[in-house]
XYZ file of C-alpha atoms in Angstrom:
86
model
C -11.080 -0.909 25.370
C -14.583 -1.700 24.509
C -14.350 0.100 20.683
C -11.233 -2.330 19.883
C -13.192 -5.250 21.133
C -16.206 -4.218 18.869
C -13.878 -3.735 15.768
C -11.962 -7.279 16.286
C -15.604 -8.765 16.565
C -16.836 -7.073 13.514
C -13.566 -7.792 11.670
C -14.003 -11.802 12.803
C -17.395 -11.735 11.507
C -16.654 -10.340 7.882
C -18.070 -6.713 8.626
C -14.769 -5.308 7.057
C -15.809 -1.894 6.154
C -16.964 -1.202 9.721
C -13.828 -2.813 11.356
C -11.784 -0.751 9.369
C -13.723 2.693 9.933
C -13.329 1.710 13.615
C -9.786 0.977 13.628
C -9.092 4.097 11.794
C -11.221 6.148 14.503
C -9.131 4.262 17.287
C -5.908 5.213 15.431
C -6.999 8.880 14.683
C -7.321 9.351 18.691
C -4.245 7.246 19.241
C -1.597 6.746 16.352
C 0.298 4.608 18.715
C -2.013 2.365 20.027
C -0.497 -0.955 19.038
C -3.142 -3.540 19.278
C -5.419 -1.355 16.763
C -2.325 -1.077 14.613
C -1.785 -4.518 14.286
C -5.293 -5.366 13.767
C -5.870 -2.609 11.038
C -2.573 -3.933 9.564
C -3.741 -7.286 9.496
C -7.251 -5.984 7.876
C -5.434 -4.298 4.954
C -2.812 -7.099 4.225
C -6.201 -9.485 3.631
C -7.712 -6.854 1.815
C -4.564 -6.564 -0.531
C -3.768 -2.852 0.487
C -0.080 -3.645 1.380
C 0.779 -0.176 1.388
C -1.568 0.597 4.127
C -0.488 -2.311 5.882
C 3.006 -1.574 5.592
C 2.535 1.798 6.919
C 0.563 0.165 10.120
C 3.396 -2.362 10.793
C 6.136 0.141 9.916
C 4.437 2.179 12.934
C 4.011 -0.663 15.154
C 7.565 -1.613 14.796
C 8.548 1.671 15.887
C 6.134 1.748 18.669
C 6.980 -1.582 20.203
C 10.606 -2.506 18.894
C 10.482 -5.774 20.646
C 7.262 -7.058 18.906
C 8.662 -9.675 16.529
C 5.466 -10.109 15.084
C 5.438 -6.520 13.752
C 8.658 -6.980 12.370
C 7.238 -9.997 10.316
C 4.171 -8.652 9.211
C 6.170 -5.386 7.707
C 8.713 -7.703 6.167
C 5.746 -9.447 4.632
C 3.995 -6.456 3.355
C 7.181 -5.094 2.023
C 7.638 -8.302 0.022
C 4.028 -7.923 -1.390
C 5.168 -4.537 -2.615
C 8.292 -5.922 -4.287
C 10.263 -3.784 -1.965
C 12.755 -6.527 -1.169
C 15.762 -4.289 -0.302
C 13.510 -2.738 2.367
């Protein structure tokens, strides 16, 4: 979608707050939007908000359980939180 492309462009160009707001807007409308979940999780991980990243990647792994990178990113976020058993 056009709004996701815009958010991705802002993300890539360092307009982090604007990209974050836009990803959240997409997810408010469609909480299972896999590309937005992935991008938002990546953004949150880069910002150091590993809790928000874990939530996004957990949702993504539930929506697309076959997507290996969702599980990989979820594991990385949980590890960053010290939640090794999870």
